[in-house]
Every structure is written in C-alpha cells, then in structure tokens.
GROMACS .gro file of C-alpha atoms in nm:
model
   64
    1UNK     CA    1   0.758   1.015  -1.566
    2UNK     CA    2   0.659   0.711  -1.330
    3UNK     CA    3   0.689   0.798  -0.932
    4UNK     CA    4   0.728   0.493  -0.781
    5UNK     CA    5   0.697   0.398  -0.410
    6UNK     CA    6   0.840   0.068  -0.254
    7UNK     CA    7   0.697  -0.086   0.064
    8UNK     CA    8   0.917  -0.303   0.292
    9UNK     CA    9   0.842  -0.437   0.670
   10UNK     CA   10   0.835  -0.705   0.910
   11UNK     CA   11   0.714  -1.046   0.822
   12UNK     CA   12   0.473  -1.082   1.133
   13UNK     CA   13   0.211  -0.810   1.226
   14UNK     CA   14  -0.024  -0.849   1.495
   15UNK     CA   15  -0.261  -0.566   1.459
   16UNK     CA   16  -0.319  -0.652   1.113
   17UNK     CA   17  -0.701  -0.460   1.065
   18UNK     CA   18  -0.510  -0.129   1.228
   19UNK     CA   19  -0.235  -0.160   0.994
   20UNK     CA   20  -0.343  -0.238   0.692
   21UNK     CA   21  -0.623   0.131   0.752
   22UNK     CA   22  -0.276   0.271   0.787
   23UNK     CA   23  -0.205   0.135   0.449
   24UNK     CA   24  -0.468   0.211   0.290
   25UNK     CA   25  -0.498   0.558   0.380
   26UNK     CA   26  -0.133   0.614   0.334
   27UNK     CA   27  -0.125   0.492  -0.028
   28UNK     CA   28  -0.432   0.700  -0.113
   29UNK     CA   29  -0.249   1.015  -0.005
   30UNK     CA   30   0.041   0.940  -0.190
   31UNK     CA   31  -0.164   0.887  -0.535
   32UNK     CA   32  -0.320   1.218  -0.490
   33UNK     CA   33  -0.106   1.441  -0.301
   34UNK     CA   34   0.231   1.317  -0.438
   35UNK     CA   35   0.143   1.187  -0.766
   36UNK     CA   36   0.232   0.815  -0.728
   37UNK     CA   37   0.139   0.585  -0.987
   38UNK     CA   38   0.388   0.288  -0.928
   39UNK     CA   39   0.444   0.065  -0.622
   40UNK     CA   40   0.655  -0.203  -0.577
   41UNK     CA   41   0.563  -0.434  -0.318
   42UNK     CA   42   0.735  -0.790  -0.221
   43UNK     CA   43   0.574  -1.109  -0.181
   44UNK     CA   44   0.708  -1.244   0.182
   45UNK     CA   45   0.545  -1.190   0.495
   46UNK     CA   46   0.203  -1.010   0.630
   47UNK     CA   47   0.305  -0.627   0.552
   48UNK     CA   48   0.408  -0.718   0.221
   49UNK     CA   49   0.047  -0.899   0.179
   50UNK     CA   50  -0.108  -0.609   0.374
   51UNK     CA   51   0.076  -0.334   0.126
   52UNK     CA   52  -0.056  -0.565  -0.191
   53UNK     CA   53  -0.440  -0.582  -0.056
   54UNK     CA   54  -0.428  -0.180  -0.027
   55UNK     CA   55  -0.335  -0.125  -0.388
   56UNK     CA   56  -0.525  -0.347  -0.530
   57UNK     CA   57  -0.827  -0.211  -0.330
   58UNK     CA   58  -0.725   0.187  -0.463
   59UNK     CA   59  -0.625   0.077  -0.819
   60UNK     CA   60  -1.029   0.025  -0.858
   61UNK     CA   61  -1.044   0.388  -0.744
   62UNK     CA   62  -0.765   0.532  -0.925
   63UNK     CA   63  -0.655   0.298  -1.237
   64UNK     CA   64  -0.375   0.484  -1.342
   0.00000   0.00000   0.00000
C-alpha cells in the first residue's frame, strides 16, 4: 500500500535556500522513517516549486 504525503504553502518565500534544506531533509525522513513513497505536490507558487526540486533531488537516492 502507497503512503502518500501532500505538500501545500504560500506562494512567496523569501528564505528560499533555508527552506527548501528544510525540504529536503524533511522528505528524506519521511521516505525512511515513515515509509513514504508518494507525494503530491502542486504546481503554483515557490513552496510548491521548492517541494518539487526536493523530490526530484531524493528520487535519485531512493527510486521507489
């Protein structure tokens, strides 16, 4: 069975390096700790671009 995970936030961020670490490291954790291998991310605004960027960047790592 999938577990899925499903980012949503603002449009505009202005510490966008600091954030997207957050991300990253975030989504990492919840591939191996939690077992996540769906996410669902929308396509308006920087955290939604942000979100994207970090699982394409893991799903090298981890392509499950």
């Amino acid at each position: 069975m999938d577990k899925i995970c499903c980012f949503a936030g603002h449009s505009d961020i202005y510490n966008k390096d600091n954030i997207y670490q957050k991300l990253l490291s975030a989504t990492e954790e919840l591939i191996l700790k939690e077992g996540v291998n769906v996410f669902r991310v929308g396509n308006y605004g920087d955290f939604d671009a942000l979100s994207a960027k970090a699982v394409r960047a893991l799903k090298d790592r981890y392509p499950n």
